[in-house]
């Protein structure tokens, strides 16, 4: 061989080896996922009518993606803090304007397939890549996946997103409608007319348009990540973990793998299982032939003696992780993983002589749902951190909750939310995103858009063991049937009214139900809340779920009215209160704080700022007129806590007829007056401390009606019988004993047992009702003590002596101990450390005369600082201890 030929042959050999290595590397490469999150900028789109008044928004400013226009404007100091003071009216121009976002990115890897994925665009968006329009988006809740191979440059791609005002875009068409569809809350700011509200017609969070617990900020933005996905062989689109059968002995699961292949070929699928203890094993192995495009493969597997997932209070929350790999025989070319908990879950609707039951059965256990409704955690969702979610959801678990209803006027909750719910044992009722106001479901395009949105979100959330129910909407059925709009339209235009209702039934009765049946993995669907799943009568105690607002709403009955309504499942009821003083101080100076002051009314959204008048009515029912704003806040919290406790215990005592109680509401969207038990900063109101007691798994209920009859029930949510002792004491406010009885009791598992019923005369005898109380204590084996105090007069009509409070705060290990004692009965005691960060083991309590109470305090503050800031407030007023 000549030297020339030798070197040519060697070069060819090396080239062949090189190409083989490159091919091997290419075949082994998994899809590349690049988040396009840097170097974004935004501006007010040139040509806006808002430009003359706000020229400062025209130049390009740096932006954060994911984010919103409002949060970007605030970060650049172009607007004031939307939560502080009363800036709301002056910020409505933002929702009437069009906005533009842009960034530049590189795409050095030129793959066979590349998609730009927009996980969330709010809402009417035009997307441009390198000067070419890619698509128009029109739904906040959808994921948009757009092929861009052949359109990318190696360097310097320009991505632009123009966001159009939903009000400006939709208002002409809504105004032109001969018959208008009723909306929710008309704007008080003039940005759209009250008779032509646009919120029903756009797939966007309804609460952006204002609600009776939050401001009106019609924002826009790229609210979820933008991702460039590139691959050469295959991409796993979805991994569903469908639970076909789960019991104590075994779990039969199907791992359903959706694969998008570039070309036809033979591949191998491996499914790995990681058990809760961390042991990883190969669960399934299969060779498959994939077609170019979409493919669906089911991998069945069986787990013997599975570690099952249970709601909080019923067992542990073990979680399994599954990972699937697609291999070409040499290396993995695509991977995906998902986590789940193994459980059986069903909504039981069993007929009886009064109607039909409504309860959730988990792993064969009928679960009494104890919890609250959750609303959005911020006006600008991208600001919500996992830490913020964890604080609130941990608070729910700490209050012995096992169930949350994620309300339909916001957004489908995040992966972080559901991951935490899985870990904490909180079952979730997830509404589809309809919070009220009749949508134009008669329109085929609108309905198809909603069904695509539903499919996206059902597929996204279906592996979460906490997911208990999909519900079509919030209150739209009862609004149409009973609140006037449906009847008024039927009288004015029967043909159009029938068209609207038929469209409603198509969407909520058929379309969404079908999506859940096809994609939901066996989770139940419910047409509306409250409803009887489209039966003729809705919001009835006989069947289905109920919302009850005759307490607080019209006609504003006193809380004792709760005892007259016994539902199957109470999914909404509530009383309002202001948050703690420290939270109020965050948005209003002390000089701005007054029951009717402008800043306070700006943060009171019920009755367009006049909700304090309603709140004052409920304070007056029990406590009389407060002497100042601080007393109003304190007494409002006490009224809220005691009223909701009465209702929740009534619902629990009505088991098994009633099988759920979810008060309105758990959390806040901003700092202000609302029905929440945990405020926007994560601070507990009095209600949340009460909830921990009235939702305790084993408890005593002592419920006194307006007619003066007290019913005693023993509540046991444990799956085993519980033994204990019930103690009744009648005493005066200074602690003088008048009567005492002790009785051994046994509480059957999963039960409410009515033990006794007393008239006031039977309890009191000849004692003075204005200075006497009945105390019921349940001490059960292995359970915290449960106490209820029965009052025979409204607090304002009782002769309260000075409580004679004594307190000592001392360091105790890594924290502090606060010892309390009262000479006389002290109702609604509130412990406060002002601006000092301090976590108090218990609060909003009743102290019996002479009874010592020791509470743990966790704080990084010094002992002198805590002593200086400590305040105790009772019905007698506030006292400084040191």
PDB file of N, CA and C in Angstrom, residues 293-354:
ATOM      1  N   UNK A 293     -44.924  10.624  14.954  1.00  0.00           N
ATOM      2  CA  UNK A 293     -46.052  11.358  15.517  1.00  0.00           C
ATOM      3  C   UNK A 293     -46.414  10.828  16.890  1.00  0.00           C
ATOM      4  N   UNK A 294     -47.691  10.910  17.252  1.00  0.00           N
ATOM      5  CA  UNK A 294     -48.129  10.544  18.591  1.00  0.00           C
ATOM      6  C   UNK A 294     -48.316   9.052  18.777  1.00  0.00           C
ATOM      7  N   UNK A 295     -47.907   8.544  19.944  1.00  0.00           N
ATOM      8  CA  UNK A 295     -48.045   7.139  20.302  1.00  0.00           C
ATOM      9  C   UNK A 295     -48.499   7.048  21.754  1.00  0.00           C
ATOM     10  N   UNK A 296     -49.277   6.013  22.047  1.00  0.00           N
ATOM     11  CA  UNK A 296     -49.768   5.791  23.412  1.00  0.00           C
ATOM     12  C   UNK A 296     -49.493   4.346  23.791  1.00  0.00           C
ATOM     13  N   UNK A 297     -48.732   4.135  24.868  1.00  0.00           N
ATOM     14  CA  UNK A 297     -48.368   2.798  25.314  1.00  0.00           C
ATOM     15  C   UNK A 297     -48.775   2.631  26.762  1.00  0.00           C
ATOM     16  N   UNK A 298     -49.429   1.523  27.075  1.00  0.00           N
ATOM     17  CA  UNK A 298     -49.795   1.204  28.455  1.00  0.00           C
ATOM     18  C   UNK A 298     -48.863   0.130  29.002  1.00  0.00           C
ATOM     19  N   UNK A 299     -48.288   0.392  30.162  1.00  0.00           N
ATOM     20  CA  UNK A 299     -47.443  -0.565  30.859  1.00  0.00           C
ATOM     21  C   UNK A 299     -48.130  -0.948  32.159  1.00  0.00           C
ATOM     22  N   UNK A 300     -48.761  -2.130  32.220  1.00  0.00           N
ATOM     23  CA  UNK A 300     -49.422  -2.524  33.469  1.00  0.00           C
ATOM     24  C   UNK A 300     -48.408  -2.990  34.502  1.00  0.00           C
ATOM     25  N   UNK A 301     -48.680  -2.705  35.761  1.00  0.00           N
ATOM     26  CA  UNK A 301     -47.839  -3.225  36.831  1.00  0.00           C
ATOM     27  C   UNK A 301     -48.685  -3.457  38.067  1.00  0.00           C
ATOM     28  N   UNK A 302     -48.180  -4.307  38.899  1.00  0.00           N
ATOM     29  CA  UNK A 302     -48.890  -4.682  40.127  1.00  0.00           C
ATOM     30  C   UNK A 302     -47.949  -4.492  41.303  1.00  0.00           C
ATOM     31  N   UNK A 303     -48.458  -3.884  42.369  1.00  0.00           N
ATOM     32  CA  UNK A 303     -47.692  -3.702  43.601  1.00  0.00           C
ATOM     33  C   UNK A 303     -48.427  -4.445  44.706  1.00  0.00           C
ATOM     34  N   UNK A 304     -47.769  -5.418  45.276  1.00  0.00           N
ATOM     35  CA  UNK A 304     -48.365  -6.168  46.382  1.00  0.00           C
ATOM     36  C   UNK A 304     -48.156  -5.422  47.693  1.00  0.00           C
ATOM     37  N   UNK A 305     -49.164  -5.493  48.560  1.00  0.00           N
ATOM     38  CA  UNK A 305     -49.144  -4.827  49.863  1.00  0.00           C
ATOM     39  C   UNK A 305     -48.689  -3.369  49.728  1.00  0.00           C
ATOM     40  N   UNK A 306     -49.375  -2.590  48.933  1.00  0.00           N
ATOM     41  CA  UNK A 306     -48.929  -1.207  48.695  1.00  0.00           C
ATOM     42  C   UNK A 306     -49.015  -0.371  49.968  1.00  0.00           C
ATOM     43  N   UNK A 307     -48.136   0.598  50.055  1.00  0.00           N
ATOM     44  CA  UNK A 307     -48.237   1.600  51.113  1.00  0.00           C
ATOM     45  C   UNK A 307     -49.241   2.649  50.619  1.00  0.00           C
ATOM     46  N   UNK A 308     -50.412   2.652  51.203  1.00  0.00           N
ATOM     47  CA  UNK A 308     -51.480   3.495  50.678  1.00  0.00           C
ATOM     48  C   UNK A 308     -51.448   4.907  51.248  1.00  0.00           C
ATOM     49  N   UNK A 309     -51.933   5.838  50.433  1.00  0.00           N
ATOM     50  CA  UNK A 309     -52.031   7.257  50.783  1.00  0.00           C
ATOM     51  C   UNK A 309     -53.380   7.502  51.453  1.00  0.00           C
ATOM     52  N   UNK A 310     -53.359   8.272  52.552  1.00  0.00           N
ATOM     53  CA  UNK A 310     -54.588   8.592  53.279  1.00  0.00           C
ATOM     54  C   UNK A 310     -54.689  10.100  53.491  1.00  0.00           C
ATOM     55  N   UNK A 311     -55.904  10.609  53.627  1.00  0.00           N
ATOM     56  CA  UNK A 311     -56.066  12.017  54.020  1.00  0.00           C
ATOM     57  C   UNK A 311     -55.539  12.246  55.435  1.00  0.00           C
ATOM     58  N   UNK A 312     -55.227  13.489  55.726  1.00  0.00           N
ATOM     59  CA  UNK A 312     -54.764  13.884  57.055  1.00  0.00           C
ATOM     60  C   UNK A 312     -55.751  13.396  58.119  1.00  0.00           C
ATOM     61  N   UNK A 313     -55.203  12.736  59.142  1.00  0.00           N
ATOM     62  CA  UNK A 313     -56.022  12.232  60.222  1.00  0.00           C
ATOM     63  C   UNK A 313     -56.432  10.790  60.078  1.00  0.00           C
ATOM     64  N   UNK A 314     -56.207  10.203  58.898  1.00  0.00           N
ATOM     65  CA  UNK A 314     -56.634   8.824  58.652  1.00  0.00           C
ATOM     66  C   UNK A 314     -55.458   7.880  58.400  1.00  0.00           C
ATOM     67  N   UNK A 315     -54.268   8.415  58.291  1.00  0.00           N
ATOM     68  CA  UNK A 315     -53.100   7.602  58.013  1.00  0.00           C
ATOM     69  C   UNK A 315     -52.002   8.455  57.418  1.00  0.00           C
ATOM     70  N   UNK A 316     -50.974   7.797  56.914  1.00  0.00           N
ATOM     71  CA  UNK A 316     -49.802   8.492  56.379  1.00  0.00           C
ATOM     72  C   UNK A 316     -50.002   8.842  54.909  1.00  0.00           C
ATOM     73  N   UNK A 317     -49.033   9.561  54.355  1.00  0.00           N
ATOM     74  CA  UNK A 317     -49.084   9.995  52.961  1.00  0.00           C
ATOM     75  C   UNK A 317     -47.838   9.511  52.201  1.00  0.00           C
ATOM     76  N   UNK A 318     -47.618   8.188  52.106  1.00  0.00           N
ATOM     77  CA  UNK A 318     -46.470   7.688  51.347  1.00  0.00           C
ATOM     78  C   UNK A 318     -46.651   7.960  49.854  1.00  0.00           C
ATOM     79  N   UNK A 319     -45.552   8.278  49.188  1.00  0.00           N
ATOM     80  CA  UNK A 319     -45.601   8.639  47.773  1.00  0.00           C
ATOM     81  C   UNK A 319     -44.606   7.789  46.983  1.00  0.00           C
ATOM     82  N   UNK A 320     -45.057   7.303  45.846  1.00  0.00           N
ATOM     83  CA  UNK A 320     -44.234   6.518  44.932  1.00  0.00           C
ATOM     84  C   UNK A 320     -43.812   7.404  43.756  1.00  0.00           C
ATOM     85  N   UNK A 321     -42.595   7.175  43.275  1.00  0.00           N
ATOM     86  CA  UNK A 321     -42.133   7.867  42.067  1.00  0.00           C
ATOM     87  C   UNK A 321     -41.884   6.836  40.977  1.00  0.00           C
ATOM     88  N   UNK A 322     -42.322   7.185  39.763  1.00  0.00           N
ATOM     89  CA  UNK A 322     -42.118   6.340  38.593  1.00  0.00           C
ATOM     90  C   UNK A 322     -41.376   7.125  37.528  1.00  0.00           C
ATOM     91  N   UNK A 323     -40.403   6.453  36.907  1.00  0.00           N
ATOM     92  CA  UNK A 323     -39.627   7.065  35.835  1.00  0.00           C
ATOM     93  C   UNK A 323     -39.685   6.164  34.613  1.00  0.00           C
ATOM     94  N   UNK A 324     -39.944   6.752  33.473  1.00  0.00           N
ATOM     95  CA  UNK A 324     -39.989   5.985  32.237  1.00  0.00           C
ATOM     96  C   UNK A 324     -38.871   6.456  31.321  1.00  0.00           C
ATOM     97  N   UNK A 325     -38.232   5.507  30.650  1.00  0.00           N
ATOM     98  CA  UNK A 325     -37.162   5.798  29.695  1.00  0.00           C
ATOM     99  C   UNK A 325     -37.523   5.167  28.359  1.00  0.00           C
ATOM    100  N   UNK A 326     -37.322   5.913  27.294  1.00  0.00           N
ATOM    101  CA  UNK A 326     -37.398   5.376  25.937  1.00  0.00           C
ATOM    102  C   UNK A 326     -35.970   5.232  25.446  1.00  0.00           C
ATOM    103  N   UNK A 327     -35.610   4.024  25.025  1.00  0.00           N
ATOM    104  CA  UNK A 327     -34.243   3.748  24.588  1.00  0.00           C
ATOM    105  C   UNK A 327     -34.249   3.245  23.154  1.00  0.00           C
ATOM    106  N   UNK A 328     -33.179   3.570  22.415  1.00  0.00           N
ATOM    107  CA  UNK A 328     -33.024   3.050  21.057  1.00  0.00           C
ATOM    108  C   UNK A 328     -32.172   1.791  21.021  1.00  0.00           C
ATOM    109  N   UNK A 329     -31.929   1.198  22.183  1.00  0.00           N
ATOM    110  CA  UNK A 329     -31.094   0.020  22.287  1.00  0.00           C
ATOM    111  C   UNK A 329     -29.681   0.328  22.697  1.00  0.00           C
ATOM    112  N   UNK A 330     -29.279   1.586  22.570  1.00  0.00           N
ATOM    113  CA  UNK A 330     -27.931   1.997  22.947  1.00  0.00           C
ATOM    114  C   UNK A 330     -27.945   2.913  24.170  1.00  0.00           C
ATOM    115  N   UNK A 331     -28.889   3.793  24.193  1.00  0.00           N
ATOM    116  CA  UNK A 331     -28.965   4.743  25.296  1.00  0.00           C
ATOM    117  C   UNK A 331     -30.382   5.298  25.367  1.00  0.00           C
ATOM    118  N   UNK A 332     -30.695   5.932  26.501  1.00  0.00           N
ATOM    119  CA  UNK A 332     -32.002   6.565  26.672  1.00  0.00           C
ATOM    120  C   UNK A 332     -32.085   7.787  25.774  1.00  0.00           C
ATOM    121  N   UNK A 333     -33.178   7.899  25.030  1.00  0.00           N
ATOM    122  CA  UNK A 333     -33.385   9.065  24.159  1.00  0.00           C
ATOM    123  C   UNK A 333     -34.477   9.983  24.683  1.00  0.00           C
ATOM    124  N   UNK A 334     -35.238   9.514  25.685  1.00  0.00           N
ATOM    125  CA  UNK A 334     -36.268  10.372  26.297  1.00  0.00           C
ATOM    126  C   UNK A 334     -36.582   9.826  27.685  1.00  0.00           C
ATOM    127  N   UNK A 335     -36.827  10.731  28.604  1.00  0.00           N
ATOM    128  CA  UNK A 335     -37.141  10.354  29.980  1.00  0.00           C
ATOM    129  C   UNK A 335     -38.267  11.230  30.510  1.00  0.00           C
ATOM    130  N   UNK A 336     -39.030  10.680  31.448  1.00  0.00           N
ATOM    131  CA  UNK A 336     -40.039  11.456  32.172  1.00  0.00           C
ATOM    132  C   UNK A 336     -40.286  10.777  33.495  1.00  0.00           C
ATOM    133  N   UNK A 337     -40.733  11.530  34.474  1.00  0.00           N
ATOM    134  CA  UNK A 337     -41.042  10.962  35.785  1.00  0.00           C
ATOM    135  C   UNK A 337     -42.309  11.599  36.327  1.00  0.00           C
ATOM    136  N   UNK A 338     -42.945  10.894  37.238  1.00  0.00           N
ATOM    137  CA  UNK A 338     -44.149  11.394  37.896  1.00  0.00           C
ATOM    138  C   UNK A 338     -44.254  10.747  39.267  1.00  0.00           C
ATOM    139  N   UNK A 339     -44.937  11.429  40.159  1.00  0.00           N
ATOM    140  CA  UNK A 339     -45.103  10.964  41.529  1.00  0.00           C
ATOM    141  C   UNK A 339     -46.578  10.803  41.832  1.00  0.00           C
ATOM    142  N   UNK A 340     -46.911   9.827  42.638  1.00  0.00           N
ATOM    143  CA  UNK A 340     -48.303   9.652  43.035  1.00  0.00           C
ATOM    144  C   UNK A 340     -48.370   8.944  44.372  1.00  0.00           C
ATOM    145  N   UNK A 341     -49.554   8.948  44.933  1.00  0.00           N
ATOM    146  CA  UNK A 341     -49.863   8.151  46.115  1.00  0.00           C
ATOM    147  C   UNK A 341     -50.937   7.158  45.739  1.00  0.00           C
ATOM    148  N   UNK A 342     -50.871   5.956  46.260  1.00  0.00           N
ATOM    149  CA  UNK A 342     -51.791   4.885  45.875  1.00  0.00           C
ATOM    150  C   UNK A 342     -52.981   4.887  46.823  1.00  0.00           C
ATOM    151  N   UNK A 343     -54.165   5.063  46.253  1.00  0.00           N
ATOM    152  CA  UNK A 343     -55.391   5.067  47.046  1.00  0.00           C
ATOM    153  C   UNK A 343     -56.568   4.829  46.137  1.00  0.00           C
ATOM    154  N   UNK A 344     -57.641   4.352  46.703  1.00  0.00           N
ATOM    155  CA  UNK A 344     -58.925   4.349  46.004  1.00  0.00           C
ATOM    156  C   UNK A 344     -59.725   5.532  46.506  1.00  0.00           C
ATOM    157  N   UNK A 345     -60.464   6.157  45.608  1.00  0.00           N
ATOM    158  CA  UNK A 345     -61.267   7.320  46.005  1.00  0.00           C
ATOM    159  C   UNK A 345     -62.544   7.338  45.184  1.00  0.00           C
ATOM    160  N   UNK A 346     -63.649   7.660  45.832  1.00  0.00           N
ATOM    161  CA  UNK A 346     -64.935   7.694  45.137  1.00  0.00           C
ATOM    162  C   UNK A 346     -65.841   8.713  45.815  1.00  0.00           C
ATOM    163  N   UNK A 347     -66.680   9.367  45.009  1.00  0.00           N
ATOM    164  CA  UNK A 347     -67.765  10.214  45.512  1.00  0.00           C
ATOM    165  C   UNK A 347     -69.001   9.333  45.617  1.00  0.00           C
ATOM    166  N   UNK A 348     -69.523   9.173  46.820  1.00  0.00           N
ATOM    167  CA  UNK A 348     -70.673   8.295  47.042  1.00  0.00           C
ATOM    168  C   UNK A 348     -71.965   9.108  47.053  1.00  0.00           C
ATOM    169  N   UNK A 349     -72.923   8.659  46.216  1.00  0.00           N
ATOM    170  CA  UNK A 349     -74.237   9.304  46.127  1.00  0.00           C
ATOM    171  C   UNK A 349     -75.284   8.218  46.285  1.00  0.00           C
ATOM    172  N   UNK A 350     -75.586   7.892  47.506  1.00  0.00           N
ATOM    173  CA  UNK A 350     -76.479   6.765  47.791  1.00  0.00           C
ATOM    174  C   UNK A 350     -77.863   7.282  48.162  1.00  0.00           C
ATOM    175  N   UNK A 351     -78.911   6.747  47.543  1.00  0.00           N
ATOM    176  CA  UNK A 351     -80.271   7.226  47.850  1.00  0.00           C
ATOM    177  C   UNK A 351     -80.720   6.797  49.245  1.00  0.00           C
ATOM    178  N   UNK A 352     -81.496   7.664  49.889  1.00  0.00           N
ATOM    179  CA  UNK A 352     -82.129   7.320  51.152  1.00  0.00           C
ATOM    180  C   UNK A 352     -83.505   7.963  51.171  1.00  0.00           C
ATOM    181  N   UNK A 353     -84.169   7.956  52.327  1.00  0.00           N
ATOM    182  CA  UNK A 353     -85.551   8.438  52.372  1.00  0.00           C
ATOM    183  C   UNK A 353     -85.675   9.948  52.242  1.00  0.00           C
ATOM    184  N   UNK A 354     -84.553  10.692  52.301  1.00  0.00           N
ATOM    185  CA  UNK A 354     -84.624  12.151  52.190  1.00  0.00           C
ATOM    186  C   UNK A 354     -84.002  12.674  50.890  1.00  0.00           C
TER     187      UNK A 354
END
